Every structure is written in structure tokens, then in C-alpha cells.
mmCIF file with all atom_site columns, C-alpha atoms in Angstrom:
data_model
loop_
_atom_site.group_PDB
_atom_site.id
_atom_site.type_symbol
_atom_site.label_atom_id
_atom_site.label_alt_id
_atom_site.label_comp_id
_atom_site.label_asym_id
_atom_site.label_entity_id
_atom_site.label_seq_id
_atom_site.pdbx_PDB_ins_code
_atom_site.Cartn_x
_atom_site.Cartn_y
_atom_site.Cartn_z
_atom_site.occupancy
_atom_site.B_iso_or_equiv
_atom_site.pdbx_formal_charge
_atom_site.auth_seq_id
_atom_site.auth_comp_id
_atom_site.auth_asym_id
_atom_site.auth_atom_id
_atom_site.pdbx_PDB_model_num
ATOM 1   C CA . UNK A 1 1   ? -12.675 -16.549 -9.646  1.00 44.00 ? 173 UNK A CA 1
ATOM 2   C CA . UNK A 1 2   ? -9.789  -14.784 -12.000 1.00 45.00 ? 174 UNK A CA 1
ATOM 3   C CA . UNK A 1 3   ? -11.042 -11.860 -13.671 1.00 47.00 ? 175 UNK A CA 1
ATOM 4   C CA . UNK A 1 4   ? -10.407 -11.178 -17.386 1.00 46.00 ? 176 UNK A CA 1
ATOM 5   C CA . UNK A 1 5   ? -7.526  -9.099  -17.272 1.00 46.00 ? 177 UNK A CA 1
ATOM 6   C CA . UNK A 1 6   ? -8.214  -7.349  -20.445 1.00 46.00 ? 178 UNK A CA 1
ATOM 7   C CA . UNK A 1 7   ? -11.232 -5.629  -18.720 1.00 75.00 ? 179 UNK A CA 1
ATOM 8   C CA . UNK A 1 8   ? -9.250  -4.803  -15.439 1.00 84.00 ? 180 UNK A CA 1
ATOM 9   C CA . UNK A 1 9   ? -9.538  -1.038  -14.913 1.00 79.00 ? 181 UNK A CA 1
ATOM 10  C CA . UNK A 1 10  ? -5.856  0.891   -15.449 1.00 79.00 ? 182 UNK A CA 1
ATOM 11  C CA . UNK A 1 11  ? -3.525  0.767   -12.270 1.00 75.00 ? 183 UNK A CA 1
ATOM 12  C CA . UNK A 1 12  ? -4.457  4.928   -12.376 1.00 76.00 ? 184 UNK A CA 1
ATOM 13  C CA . UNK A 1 13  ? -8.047  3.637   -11.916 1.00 77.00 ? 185 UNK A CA 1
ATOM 14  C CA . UNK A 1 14  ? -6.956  1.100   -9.170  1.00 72.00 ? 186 UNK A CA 1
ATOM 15  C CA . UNK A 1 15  ? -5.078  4.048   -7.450  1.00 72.00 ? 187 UNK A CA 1
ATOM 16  C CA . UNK A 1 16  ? -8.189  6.287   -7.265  1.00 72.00 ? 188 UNK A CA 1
ATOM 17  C CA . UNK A 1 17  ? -10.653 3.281   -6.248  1.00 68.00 ? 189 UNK A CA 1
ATOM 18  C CA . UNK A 1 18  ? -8.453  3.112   -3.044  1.00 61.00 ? 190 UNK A CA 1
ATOM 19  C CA . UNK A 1 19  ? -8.150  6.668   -2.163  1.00 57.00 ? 191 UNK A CA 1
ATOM 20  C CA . UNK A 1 20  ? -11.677 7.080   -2.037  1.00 57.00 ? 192 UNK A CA 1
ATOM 21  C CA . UNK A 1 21  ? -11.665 9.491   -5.371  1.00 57.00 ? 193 UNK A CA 1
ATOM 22  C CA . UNK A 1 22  ? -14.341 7.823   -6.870  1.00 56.00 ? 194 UNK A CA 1
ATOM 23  C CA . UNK A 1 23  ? -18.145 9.037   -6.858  1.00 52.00 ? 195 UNK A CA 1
ATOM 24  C CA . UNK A 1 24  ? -20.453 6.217   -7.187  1.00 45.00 ? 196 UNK A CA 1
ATOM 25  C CA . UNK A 1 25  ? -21.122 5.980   -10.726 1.00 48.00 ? 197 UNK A CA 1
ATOM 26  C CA . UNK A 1 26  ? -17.851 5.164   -11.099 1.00 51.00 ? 198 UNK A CA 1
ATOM 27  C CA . UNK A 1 27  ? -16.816 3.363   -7.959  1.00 49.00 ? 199 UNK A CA 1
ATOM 28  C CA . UNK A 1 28  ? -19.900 0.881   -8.084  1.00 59.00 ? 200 UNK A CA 1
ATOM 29  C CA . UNK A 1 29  ? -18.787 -0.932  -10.984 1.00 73.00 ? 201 UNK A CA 1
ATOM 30  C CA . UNK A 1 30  ? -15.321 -1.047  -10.562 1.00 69.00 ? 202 UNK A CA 1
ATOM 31  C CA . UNK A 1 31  ? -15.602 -2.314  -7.133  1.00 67.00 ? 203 UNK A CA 1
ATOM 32  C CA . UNK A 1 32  ? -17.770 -5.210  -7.978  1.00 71.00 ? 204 UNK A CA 1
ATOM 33  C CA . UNK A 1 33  ? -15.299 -6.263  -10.376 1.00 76.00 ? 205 UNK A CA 1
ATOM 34  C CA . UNK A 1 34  ? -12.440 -6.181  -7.964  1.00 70.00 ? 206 UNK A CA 1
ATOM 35  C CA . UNK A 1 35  ? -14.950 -8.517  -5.775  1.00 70.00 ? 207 UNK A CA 1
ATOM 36  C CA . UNK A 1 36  ? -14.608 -10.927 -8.814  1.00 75.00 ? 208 UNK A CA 1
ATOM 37  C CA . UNK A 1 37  ? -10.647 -10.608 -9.471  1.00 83.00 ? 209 UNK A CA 1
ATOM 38  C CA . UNK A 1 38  ? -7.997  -12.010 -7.832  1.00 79.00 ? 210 UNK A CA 1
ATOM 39  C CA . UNK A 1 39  ? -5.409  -9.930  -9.683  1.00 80.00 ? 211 UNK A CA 1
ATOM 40  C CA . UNK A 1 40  ? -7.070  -6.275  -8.936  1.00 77.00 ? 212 UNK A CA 1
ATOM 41  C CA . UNK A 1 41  ? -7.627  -7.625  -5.417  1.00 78.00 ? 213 UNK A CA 1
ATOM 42  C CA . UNK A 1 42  ? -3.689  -8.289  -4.924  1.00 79.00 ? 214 UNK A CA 1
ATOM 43  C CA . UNK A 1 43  ? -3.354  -4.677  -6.502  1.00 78.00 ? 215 UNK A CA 1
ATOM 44  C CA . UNK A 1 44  ? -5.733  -3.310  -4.287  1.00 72.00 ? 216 UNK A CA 1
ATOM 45  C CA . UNK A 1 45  ? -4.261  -4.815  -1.354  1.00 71.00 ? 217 UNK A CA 1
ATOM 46  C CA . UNK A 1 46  ? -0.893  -3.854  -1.588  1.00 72.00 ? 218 UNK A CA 1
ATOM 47  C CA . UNK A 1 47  ? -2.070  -0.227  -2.993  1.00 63.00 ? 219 UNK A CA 1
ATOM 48  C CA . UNK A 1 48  ? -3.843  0.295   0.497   1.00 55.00 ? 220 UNK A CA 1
ATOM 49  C CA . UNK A 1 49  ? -0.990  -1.137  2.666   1.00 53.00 ? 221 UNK A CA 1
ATOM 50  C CA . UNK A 1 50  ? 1.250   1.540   0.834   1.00 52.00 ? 222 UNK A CA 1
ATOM 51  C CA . UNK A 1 51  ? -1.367  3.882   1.325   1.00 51.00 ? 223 UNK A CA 1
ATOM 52  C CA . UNK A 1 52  ? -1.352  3.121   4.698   1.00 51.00 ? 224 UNK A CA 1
ATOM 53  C CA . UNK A 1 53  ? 2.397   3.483   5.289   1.00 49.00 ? 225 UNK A CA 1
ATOM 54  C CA . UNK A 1 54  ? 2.442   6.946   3.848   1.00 48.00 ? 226 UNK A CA 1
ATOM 55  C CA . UNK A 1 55  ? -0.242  8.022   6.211   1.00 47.00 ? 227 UNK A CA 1
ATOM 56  C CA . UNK A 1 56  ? 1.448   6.672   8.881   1.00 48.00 ? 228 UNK A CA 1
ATOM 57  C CA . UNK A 1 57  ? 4.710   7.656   7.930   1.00 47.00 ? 229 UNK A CA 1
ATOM 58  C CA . UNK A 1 58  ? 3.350   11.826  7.777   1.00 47.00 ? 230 UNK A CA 1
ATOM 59  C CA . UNK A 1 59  ? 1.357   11.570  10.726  1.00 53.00 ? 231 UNK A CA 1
ATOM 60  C CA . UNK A 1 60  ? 3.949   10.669  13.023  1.00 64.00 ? 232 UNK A CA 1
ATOM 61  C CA . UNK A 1 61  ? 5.216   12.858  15.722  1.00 68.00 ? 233 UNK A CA 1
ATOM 62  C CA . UNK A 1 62  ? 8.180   14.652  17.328  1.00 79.00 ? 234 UNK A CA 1
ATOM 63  C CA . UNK A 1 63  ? 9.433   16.474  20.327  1.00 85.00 ? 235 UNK A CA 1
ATOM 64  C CA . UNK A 1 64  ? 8.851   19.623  20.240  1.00 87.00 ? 236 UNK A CA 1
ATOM 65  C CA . UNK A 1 65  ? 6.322   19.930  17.394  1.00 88.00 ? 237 UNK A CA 1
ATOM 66  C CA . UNK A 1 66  ? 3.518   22.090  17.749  1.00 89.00 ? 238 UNK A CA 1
ATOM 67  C CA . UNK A 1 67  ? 0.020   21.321  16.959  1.00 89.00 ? 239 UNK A CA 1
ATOM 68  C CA . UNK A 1 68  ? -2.283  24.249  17.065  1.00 89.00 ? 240 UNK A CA 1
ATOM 69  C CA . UNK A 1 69  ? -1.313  25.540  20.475  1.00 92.00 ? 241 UNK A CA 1
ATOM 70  C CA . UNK A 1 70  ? -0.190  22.567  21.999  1.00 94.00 ? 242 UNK A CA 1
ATOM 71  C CA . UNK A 1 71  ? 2.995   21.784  21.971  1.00 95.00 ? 243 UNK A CA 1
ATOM 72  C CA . UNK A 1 72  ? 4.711   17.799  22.247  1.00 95.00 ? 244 UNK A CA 1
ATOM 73  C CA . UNK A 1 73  ? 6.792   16.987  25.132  1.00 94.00 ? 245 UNK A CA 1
ATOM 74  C CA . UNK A 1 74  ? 6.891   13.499  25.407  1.00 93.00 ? 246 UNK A CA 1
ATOM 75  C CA . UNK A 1 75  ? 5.635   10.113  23.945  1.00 92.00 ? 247 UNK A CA 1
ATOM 76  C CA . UNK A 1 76  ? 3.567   8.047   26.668  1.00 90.00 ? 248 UNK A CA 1
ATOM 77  C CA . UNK A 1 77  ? 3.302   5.209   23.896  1.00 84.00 ? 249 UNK A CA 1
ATOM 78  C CA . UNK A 1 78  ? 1.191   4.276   20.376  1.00 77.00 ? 250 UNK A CA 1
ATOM 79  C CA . UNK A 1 79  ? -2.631  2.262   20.103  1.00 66.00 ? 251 UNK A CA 1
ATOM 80  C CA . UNK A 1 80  ? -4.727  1.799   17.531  1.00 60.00 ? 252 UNK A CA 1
ATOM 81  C CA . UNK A 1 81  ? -5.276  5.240   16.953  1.00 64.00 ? 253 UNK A CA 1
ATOM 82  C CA . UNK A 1 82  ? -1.934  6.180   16.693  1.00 75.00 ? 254 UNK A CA 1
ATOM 83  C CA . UNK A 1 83  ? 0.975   7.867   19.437  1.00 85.00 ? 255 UNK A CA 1
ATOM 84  C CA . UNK A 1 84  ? -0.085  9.376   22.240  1.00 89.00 ? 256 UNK A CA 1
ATOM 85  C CA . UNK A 1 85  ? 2.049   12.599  23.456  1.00 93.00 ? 257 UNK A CA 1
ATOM 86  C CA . UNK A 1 86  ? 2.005   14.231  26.794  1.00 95.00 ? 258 UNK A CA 1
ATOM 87  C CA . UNK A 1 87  ? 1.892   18.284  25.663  1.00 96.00 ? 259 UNK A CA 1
ATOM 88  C CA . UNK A 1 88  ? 2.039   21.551  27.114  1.00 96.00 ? 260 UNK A CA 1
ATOM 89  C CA . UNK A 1 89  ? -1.512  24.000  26.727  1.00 96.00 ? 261 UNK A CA 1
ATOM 90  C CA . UNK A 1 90  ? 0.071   27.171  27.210  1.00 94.00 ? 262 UNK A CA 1
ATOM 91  C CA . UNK A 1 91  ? -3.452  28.953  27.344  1.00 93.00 ? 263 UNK A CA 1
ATOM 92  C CA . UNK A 1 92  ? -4.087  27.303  30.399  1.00 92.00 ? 264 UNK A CA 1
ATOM 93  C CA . UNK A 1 93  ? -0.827  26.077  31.619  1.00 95.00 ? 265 UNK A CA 1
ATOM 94  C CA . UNK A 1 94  ? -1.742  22.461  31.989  1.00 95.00 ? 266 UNK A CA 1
ATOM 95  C CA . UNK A 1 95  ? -0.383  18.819  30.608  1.00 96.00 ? 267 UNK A CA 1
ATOM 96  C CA . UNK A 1 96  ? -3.092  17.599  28.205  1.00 97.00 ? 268 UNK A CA 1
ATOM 97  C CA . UNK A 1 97  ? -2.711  14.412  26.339  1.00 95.00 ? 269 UNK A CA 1
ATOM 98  C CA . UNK A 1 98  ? -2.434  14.234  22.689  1.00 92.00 ? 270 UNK A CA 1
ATOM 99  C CA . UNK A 1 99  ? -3.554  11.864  20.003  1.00 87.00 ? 271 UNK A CA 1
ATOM 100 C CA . UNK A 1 100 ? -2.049  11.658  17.068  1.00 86.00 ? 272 UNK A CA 1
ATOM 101 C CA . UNK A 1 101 ? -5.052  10.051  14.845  1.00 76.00 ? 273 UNK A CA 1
ATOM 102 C CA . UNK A 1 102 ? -3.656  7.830   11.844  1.00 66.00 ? 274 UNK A CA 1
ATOM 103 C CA . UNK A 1 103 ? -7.037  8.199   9.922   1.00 62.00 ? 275 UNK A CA 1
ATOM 104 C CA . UNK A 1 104 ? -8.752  11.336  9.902   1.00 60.00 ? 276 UNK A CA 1
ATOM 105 C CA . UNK A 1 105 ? -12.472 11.387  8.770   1.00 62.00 ? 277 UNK A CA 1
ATOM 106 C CA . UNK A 1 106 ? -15.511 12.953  9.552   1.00 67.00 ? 278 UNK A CA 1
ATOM 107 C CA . UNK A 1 107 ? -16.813 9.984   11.254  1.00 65.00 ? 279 UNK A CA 1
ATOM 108 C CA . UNK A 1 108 ? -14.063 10.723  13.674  1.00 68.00 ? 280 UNK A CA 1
ATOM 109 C CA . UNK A 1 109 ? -14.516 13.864  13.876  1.00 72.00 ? 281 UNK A CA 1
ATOM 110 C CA . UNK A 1 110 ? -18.256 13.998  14.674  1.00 71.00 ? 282 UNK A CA 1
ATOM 111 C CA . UNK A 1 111 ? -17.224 11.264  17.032  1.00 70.00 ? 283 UNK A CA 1
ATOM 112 C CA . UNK A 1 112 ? -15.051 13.217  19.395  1.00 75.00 ? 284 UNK A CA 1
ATOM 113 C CA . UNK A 1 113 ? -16.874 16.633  18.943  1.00 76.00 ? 285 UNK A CA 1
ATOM 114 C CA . UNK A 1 114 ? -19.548 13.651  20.778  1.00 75.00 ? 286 UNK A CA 1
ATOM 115 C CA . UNK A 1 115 ? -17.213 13.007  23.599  1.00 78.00 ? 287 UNK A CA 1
ATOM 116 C CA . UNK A 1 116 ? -16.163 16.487  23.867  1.00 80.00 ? 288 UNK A CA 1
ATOM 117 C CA . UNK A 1 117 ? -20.163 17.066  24.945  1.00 80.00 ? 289 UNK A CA 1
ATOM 118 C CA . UNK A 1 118 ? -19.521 14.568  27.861  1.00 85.00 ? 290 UNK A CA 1
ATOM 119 C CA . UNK A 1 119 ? -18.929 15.620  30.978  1.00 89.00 ? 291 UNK A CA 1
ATOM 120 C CA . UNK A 1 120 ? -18.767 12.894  33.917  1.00 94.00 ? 292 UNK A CA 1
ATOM 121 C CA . UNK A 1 121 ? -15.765 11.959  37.010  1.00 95.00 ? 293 UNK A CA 1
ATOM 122 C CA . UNK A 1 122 ? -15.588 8.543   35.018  1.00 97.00 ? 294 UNK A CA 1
ATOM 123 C CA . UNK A 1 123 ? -14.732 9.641   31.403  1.00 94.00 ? 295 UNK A CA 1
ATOM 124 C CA . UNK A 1 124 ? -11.706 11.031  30.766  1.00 93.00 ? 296 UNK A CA 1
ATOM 125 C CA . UNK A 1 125 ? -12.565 14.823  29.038  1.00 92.00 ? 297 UNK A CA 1
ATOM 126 C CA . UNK A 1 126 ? -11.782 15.315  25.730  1.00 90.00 ? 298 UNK A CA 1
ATOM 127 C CA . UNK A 1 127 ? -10.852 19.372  25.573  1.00 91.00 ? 299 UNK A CA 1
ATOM 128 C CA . UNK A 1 128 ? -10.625 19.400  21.560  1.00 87.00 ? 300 UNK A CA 1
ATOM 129 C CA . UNK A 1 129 ? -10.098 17.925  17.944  1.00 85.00 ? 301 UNK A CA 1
ATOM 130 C CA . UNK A 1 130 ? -7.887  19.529  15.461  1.00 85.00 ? 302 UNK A CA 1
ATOM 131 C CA . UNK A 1 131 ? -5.497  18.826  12.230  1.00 81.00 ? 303 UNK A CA 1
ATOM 132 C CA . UNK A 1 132 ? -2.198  20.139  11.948  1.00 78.00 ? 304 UNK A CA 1
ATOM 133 C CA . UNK A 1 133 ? -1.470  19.980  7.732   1.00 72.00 ? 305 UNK A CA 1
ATOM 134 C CA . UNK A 1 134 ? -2.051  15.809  7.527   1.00 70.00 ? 306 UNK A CA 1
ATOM 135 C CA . UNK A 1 135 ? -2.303  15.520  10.516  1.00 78.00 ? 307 UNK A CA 1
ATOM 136 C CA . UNK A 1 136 ? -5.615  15.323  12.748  1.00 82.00 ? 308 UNK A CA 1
ATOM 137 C CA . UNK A 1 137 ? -5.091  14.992  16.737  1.00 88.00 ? 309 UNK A CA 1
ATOM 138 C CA . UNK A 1 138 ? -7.269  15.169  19.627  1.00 88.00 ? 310 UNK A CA 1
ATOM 139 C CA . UNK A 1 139 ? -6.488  16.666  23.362  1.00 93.00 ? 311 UNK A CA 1
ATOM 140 C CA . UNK A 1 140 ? -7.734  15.071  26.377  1.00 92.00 ? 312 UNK A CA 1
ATOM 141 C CA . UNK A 1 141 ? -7.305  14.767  29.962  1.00 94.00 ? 313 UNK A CA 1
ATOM 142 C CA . UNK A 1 142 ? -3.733  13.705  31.087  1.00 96.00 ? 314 UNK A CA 1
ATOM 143 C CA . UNK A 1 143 ? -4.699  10.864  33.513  1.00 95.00 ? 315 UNK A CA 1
ATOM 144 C CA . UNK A 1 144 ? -2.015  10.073  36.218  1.00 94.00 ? 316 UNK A CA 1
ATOM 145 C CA . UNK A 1 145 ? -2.031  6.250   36.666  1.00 95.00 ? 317 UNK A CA 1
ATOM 146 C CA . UNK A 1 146 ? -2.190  2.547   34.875  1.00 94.00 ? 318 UNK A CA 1
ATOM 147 C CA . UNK A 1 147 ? -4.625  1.118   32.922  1.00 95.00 ? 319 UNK A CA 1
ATOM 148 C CA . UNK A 1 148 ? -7.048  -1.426  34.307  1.00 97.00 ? 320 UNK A CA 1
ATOM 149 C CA . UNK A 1 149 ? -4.670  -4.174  32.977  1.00 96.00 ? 321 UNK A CA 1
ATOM 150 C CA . UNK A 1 150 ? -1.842  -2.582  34.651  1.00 96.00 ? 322 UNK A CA 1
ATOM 151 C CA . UNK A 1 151 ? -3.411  -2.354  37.643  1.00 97.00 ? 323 UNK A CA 1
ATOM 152 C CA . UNK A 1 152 ? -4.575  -5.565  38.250  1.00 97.00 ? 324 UNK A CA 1
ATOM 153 C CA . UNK A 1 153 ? -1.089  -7.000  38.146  1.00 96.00 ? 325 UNK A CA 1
ATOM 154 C CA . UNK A 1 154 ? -0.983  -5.932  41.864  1.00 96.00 ? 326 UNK A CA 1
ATOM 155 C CA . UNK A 1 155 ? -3.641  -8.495  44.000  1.00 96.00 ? 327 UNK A CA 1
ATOM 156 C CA . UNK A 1 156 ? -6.294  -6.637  44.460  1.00 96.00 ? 328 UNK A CA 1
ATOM 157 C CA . UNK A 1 157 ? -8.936  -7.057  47.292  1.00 97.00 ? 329 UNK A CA 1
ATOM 158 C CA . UNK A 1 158 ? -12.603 -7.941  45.530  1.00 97.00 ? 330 UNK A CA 1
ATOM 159 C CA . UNK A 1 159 ? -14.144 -4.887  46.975  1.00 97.00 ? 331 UNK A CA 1
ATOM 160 C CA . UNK A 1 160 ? -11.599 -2.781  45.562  1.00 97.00 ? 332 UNK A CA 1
ATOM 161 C CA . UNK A 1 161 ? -11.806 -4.604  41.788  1.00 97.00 ? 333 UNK A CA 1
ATOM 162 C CA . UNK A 1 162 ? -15.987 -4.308  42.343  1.00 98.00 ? 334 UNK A CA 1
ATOM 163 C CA . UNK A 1 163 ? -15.758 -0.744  42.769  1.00 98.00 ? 335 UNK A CA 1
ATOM 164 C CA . UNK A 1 164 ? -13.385 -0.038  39.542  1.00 98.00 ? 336 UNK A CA 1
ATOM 165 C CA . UNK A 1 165 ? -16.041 -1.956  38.008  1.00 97.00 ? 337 UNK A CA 1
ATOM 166 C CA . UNK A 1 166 ? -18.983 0.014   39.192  1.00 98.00 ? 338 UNK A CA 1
ATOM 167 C CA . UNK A 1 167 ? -17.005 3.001   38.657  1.00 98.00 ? 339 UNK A CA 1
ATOM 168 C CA . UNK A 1 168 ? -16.431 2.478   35.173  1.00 98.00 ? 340 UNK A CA 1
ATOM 169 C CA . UNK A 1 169 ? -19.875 1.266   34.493  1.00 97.00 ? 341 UNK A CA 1
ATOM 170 C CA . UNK A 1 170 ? -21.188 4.894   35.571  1.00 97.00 ? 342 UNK A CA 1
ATOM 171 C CA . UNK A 1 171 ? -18.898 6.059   33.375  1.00 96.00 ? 343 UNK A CA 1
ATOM 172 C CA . UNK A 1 172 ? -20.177 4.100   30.073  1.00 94.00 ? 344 UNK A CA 1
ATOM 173 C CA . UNK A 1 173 ? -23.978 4.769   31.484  1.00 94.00 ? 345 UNK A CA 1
ATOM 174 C CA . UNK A 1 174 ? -23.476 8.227   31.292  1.00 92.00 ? 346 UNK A CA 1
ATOM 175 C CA . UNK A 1 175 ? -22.145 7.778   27.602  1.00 89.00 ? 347 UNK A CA 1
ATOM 176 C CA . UNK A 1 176 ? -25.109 5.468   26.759  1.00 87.00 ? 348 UNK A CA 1
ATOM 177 C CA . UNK A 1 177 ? -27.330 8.480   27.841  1.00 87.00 ? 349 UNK A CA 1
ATOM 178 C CA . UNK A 1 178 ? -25.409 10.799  25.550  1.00 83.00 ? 350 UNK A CA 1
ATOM 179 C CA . UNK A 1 179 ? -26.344 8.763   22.728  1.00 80.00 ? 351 UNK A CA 1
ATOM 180 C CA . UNK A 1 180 ? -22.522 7.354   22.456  1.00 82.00 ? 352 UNK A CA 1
ATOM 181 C CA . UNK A 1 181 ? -21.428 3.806   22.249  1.00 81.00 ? 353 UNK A CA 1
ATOM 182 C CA . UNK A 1 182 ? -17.968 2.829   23.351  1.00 82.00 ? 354 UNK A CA 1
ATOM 183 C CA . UNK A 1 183 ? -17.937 -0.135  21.161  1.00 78.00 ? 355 UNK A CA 1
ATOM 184 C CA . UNK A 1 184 ? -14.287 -1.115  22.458  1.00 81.00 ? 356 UNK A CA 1
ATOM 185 C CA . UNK A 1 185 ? -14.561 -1.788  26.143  1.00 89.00 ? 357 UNK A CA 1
ATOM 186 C CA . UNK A 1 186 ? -11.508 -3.720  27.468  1.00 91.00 ? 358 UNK A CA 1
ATOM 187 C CA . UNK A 1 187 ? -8.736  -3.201  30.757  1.00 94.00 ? 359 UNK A CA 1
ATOM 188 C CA . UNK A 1 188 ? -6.231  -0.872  27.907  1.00 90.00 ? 360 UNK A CA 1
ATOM 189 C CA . UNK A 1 189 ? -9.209  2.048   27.987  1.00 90.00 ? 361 UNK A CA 1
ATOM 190 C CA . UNK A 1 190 ? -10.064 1.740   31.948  1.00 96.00 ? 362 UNK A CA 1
ATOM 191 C CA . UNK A 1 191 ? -7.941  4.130   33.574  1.00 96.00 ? 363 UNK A CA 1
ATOM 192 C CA . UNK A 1 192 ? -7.293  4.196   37.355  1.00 98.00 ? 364 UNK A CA 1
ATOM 193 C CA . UNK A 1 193 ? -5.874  7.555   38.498  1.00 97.00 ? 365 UNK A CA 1
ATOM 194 C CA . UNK A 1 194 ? -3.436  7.640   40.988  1.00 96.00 ? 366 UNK A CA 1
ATOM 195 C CA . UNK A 1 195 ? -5.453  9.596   42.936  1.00 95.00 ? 367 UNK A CA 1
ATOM 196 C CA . UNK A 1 196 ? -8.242  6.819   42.796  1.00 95.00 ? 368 UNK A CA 1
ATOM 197 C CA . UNK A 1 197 ? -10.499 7.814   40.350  1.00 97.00 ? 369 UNK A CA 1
ATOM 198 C CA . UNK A 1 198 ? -11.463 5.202   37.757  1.00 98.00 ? 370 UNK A CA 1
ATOM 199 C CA . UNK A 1 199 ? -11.857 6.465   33.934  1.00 97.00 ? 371 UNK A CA 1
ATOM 200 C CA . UNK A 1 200 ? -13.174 5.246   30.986  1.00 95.00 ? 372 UNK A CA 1
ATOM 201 C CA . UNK A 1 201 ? -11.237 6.423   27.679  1.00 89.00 ? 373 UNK A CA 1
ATOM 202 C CA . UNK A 1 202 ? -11.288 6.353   23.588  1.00 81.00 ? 374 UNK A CA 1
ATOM 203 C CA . UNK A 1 203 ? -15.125 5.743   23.197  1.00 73.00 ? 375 UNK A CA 1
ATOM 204 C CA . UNK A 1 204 ? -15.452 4.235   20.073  1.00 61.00 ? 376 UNK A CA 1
ATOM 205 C CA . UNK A 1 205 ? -11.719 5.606   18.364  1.00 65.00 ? 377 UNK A CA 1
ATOM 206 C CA . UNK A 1 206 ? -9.514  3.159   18.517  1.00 52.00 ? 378 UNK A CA 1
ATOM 207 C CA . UNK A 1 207 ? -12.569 0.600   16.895  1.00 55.00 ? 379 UNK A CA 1
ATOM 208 C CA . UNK A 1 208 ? -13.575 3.175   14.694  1.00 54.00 ? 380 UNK A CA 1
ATOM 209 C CA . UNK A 1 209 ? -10.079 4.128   13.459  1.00 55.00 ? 381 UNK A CA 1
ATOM 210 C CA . UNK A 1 210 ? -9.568  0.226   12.561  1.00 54.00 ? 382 UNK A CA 1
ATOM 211 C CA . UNK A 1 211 ? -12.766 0.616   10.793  1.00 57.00 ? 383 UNK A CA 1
ATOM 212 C CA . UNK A 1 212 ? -11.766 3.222   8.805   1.00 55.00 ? 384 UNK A CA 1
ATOM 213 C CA . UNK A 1 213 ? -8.443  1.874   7.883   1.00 55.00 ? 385 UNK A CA 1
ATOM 214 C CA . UNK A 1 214 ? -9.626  -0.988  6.919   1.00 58.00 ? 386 UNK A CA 1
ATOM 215 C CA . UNK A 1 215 ? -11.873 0.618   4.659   1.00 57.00 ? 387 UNK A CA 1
ATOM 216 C CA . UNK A 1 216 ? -8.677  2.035   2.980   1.00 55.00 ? 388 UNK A CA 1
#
């Protein structure tokens, strides 16, 4: 149903509501009215796409930037998470992959300082989470190789697609053990290194980026 505009809250009010700037004296009320409202939904909605925009907008990357000590050297593409760089470690001389994170929140954060405790052949390692001004990014193994949907393009024989499977069900057993749940298992976050290994990656991110987002 249409709300009474007269007692919608101020656009100021609408603003703060979607940034999370509320506590929840304040935010309970308000956002069981814009339950009830068309109109402050609309607002809402298109206050949280631009809201959205800007984050993504300030969070993007570029050659050459530097985030802590890491430095960008070249995109390897964009998820659900945001762009993924391949960058220098100049501490200890090695490719690392980068994550740009669109949302940054604790939730995310306790969630990779979680995968960051996990240390098995079929997870890829995440080495550490850090923000750079807006931005918050995470550094992981560099895996050489496709993903599980890029591999299987090629015919495969059934022993080799059974072992990829076992593979990366050691992988997510190990996680289960460690108290994590991937929560977005499909071929994009199997990894199969060129040097055969088989890796499972972004253990509950990408899902719990879109959660957060959403949320926005």
C-alpha cells in the first residue's frame, strides 16, 4: 500500500537509513514504514543503486597502484566481489592475486581472517586482508590454470573429472572442519592448476559480498 506522504521521513532521513547511519531507535521505525510505502521504497531504491555506483566507482583499480605493499600489474578479470589483479609482493618476490572487494564489512573481514587460518593443497591460501583509503582488498595465491568450467570445455576422461571432484571435495572437508562454509560452490571457484592440482577458491565472498550489497 501507498504511504501517507506527509509522514514520509525527509530525503536527509532516507539518505542516512541507506548508509547504515541509523542506530536502532531510529532505524526501526523508519524502516517499517518504508516496508509500507511505495514512494520511500522507489527513493530507497534508487538511493542504494547510487550508493552502489559510488562505491564501485572509488574502489576500482589501476596499473600500477599500490595497495599496502603490493603493487597492481595486471587485471585477470572482475566477479562478484569485484576485479581481480595479478600484483607484485616485493617482501617476498612472488605474484599474489588481488581482490579488490566492492563492499567492505566486518563480516568480510572476519570471513577471510577465517580462510587465512586454512591451510590445505585444495584451497587456494589467502596470505592477507587489507584497505587501502576506500578501498578493502584481499591477497591470495596466484593459481596458474582455468577454472573448472574452463576446463571442462576440453573432453575429459571420467577418471580424470572424478578425481577433480574428489579433489575439491577434500578441499571443502577441510573447510567444513575449520568451522567455514563455502556457501557458493560452482565450476567459476574450482581451480585446476596447470600443474594439476585442483583448488577450491572465495569461500563464502563472492555470496557474502552479494549479501551485503544487497543489504545496501
Amino acid at each position: 500500500m501507498a504511504g501517507d506522504l506527509l509522514d514520509c521521513p525527509s530525503a536527509d532521513e532516507l539518505a542516512a537509513f541507506v548508509a547504515g547511519e541509523l542506530d536502532t531507535a531510529d532505524g526501526g521505525p523508519l524502516n517499517a514504514h518504508v516496508d509500507g510505502c511505495d514512494e520511500c521504497r522507489r527513493v530507497v531504491s534508487a538511493l542504494a543503486g547510487e550508493q552502489q555506483e559510488e562505491v564501485a566507482a572509488s574502489t576500482r583499480g589501476v596499473i600500477g597502484d599500490r595497495l599496502g605493499r603490493f603493487t597492481l600489474m595486471r587485471r585477470l578479470g572482475e566477479g562478484a566481489m569485484g576485479e581481480v589483479f595479478a600484483a607484485h609482493d616485493p617482501e617476498l618476490d612472488r605474484e599474489v592475486a588481488i581482490k579488490l572487494l566492492r563492499i567492505s564489512s566486518e563480516r568480510l573481514r572476519r570471513e577471510a581472517r577465517a580462510m587465512a587460518r586454512l591451510n590445505h593443497p585444495n584451497v587456494v591460501t589467502v596470505y592477507e586482508l587489507g584497505t587501502d583509503g576506500r578501498r578493502a582488498f584481499c591477497a591470495m595465491e596466484l593459481v596458474d590454470g582455468k577454472t573448472l568450467r574452463g576446463w571442462l570445455v576440453t573432453p575429459r576422461a571420467w577418471r580424470e573429472v572424478l578425481e577433480v571432484a574428489v579433489a575439491a571435495g577434500r578441499g571443502l572437508q577441510a573447510a567444513h572442519a575449520a568451522g567455514l562454509v563455502h556457501r557458493d560452490v560452482k565450476p567459476e571457484n574450482v581451480l585446476i592448476a596447470r600443474d594439476g592440482r585442483t583448488l577450491v577458491t572465495d569461500f563464502g565472498l563472492a555470496k557474502l559480498a552479494q549479501d551485503e550489497t544487497a543489504r545496501a
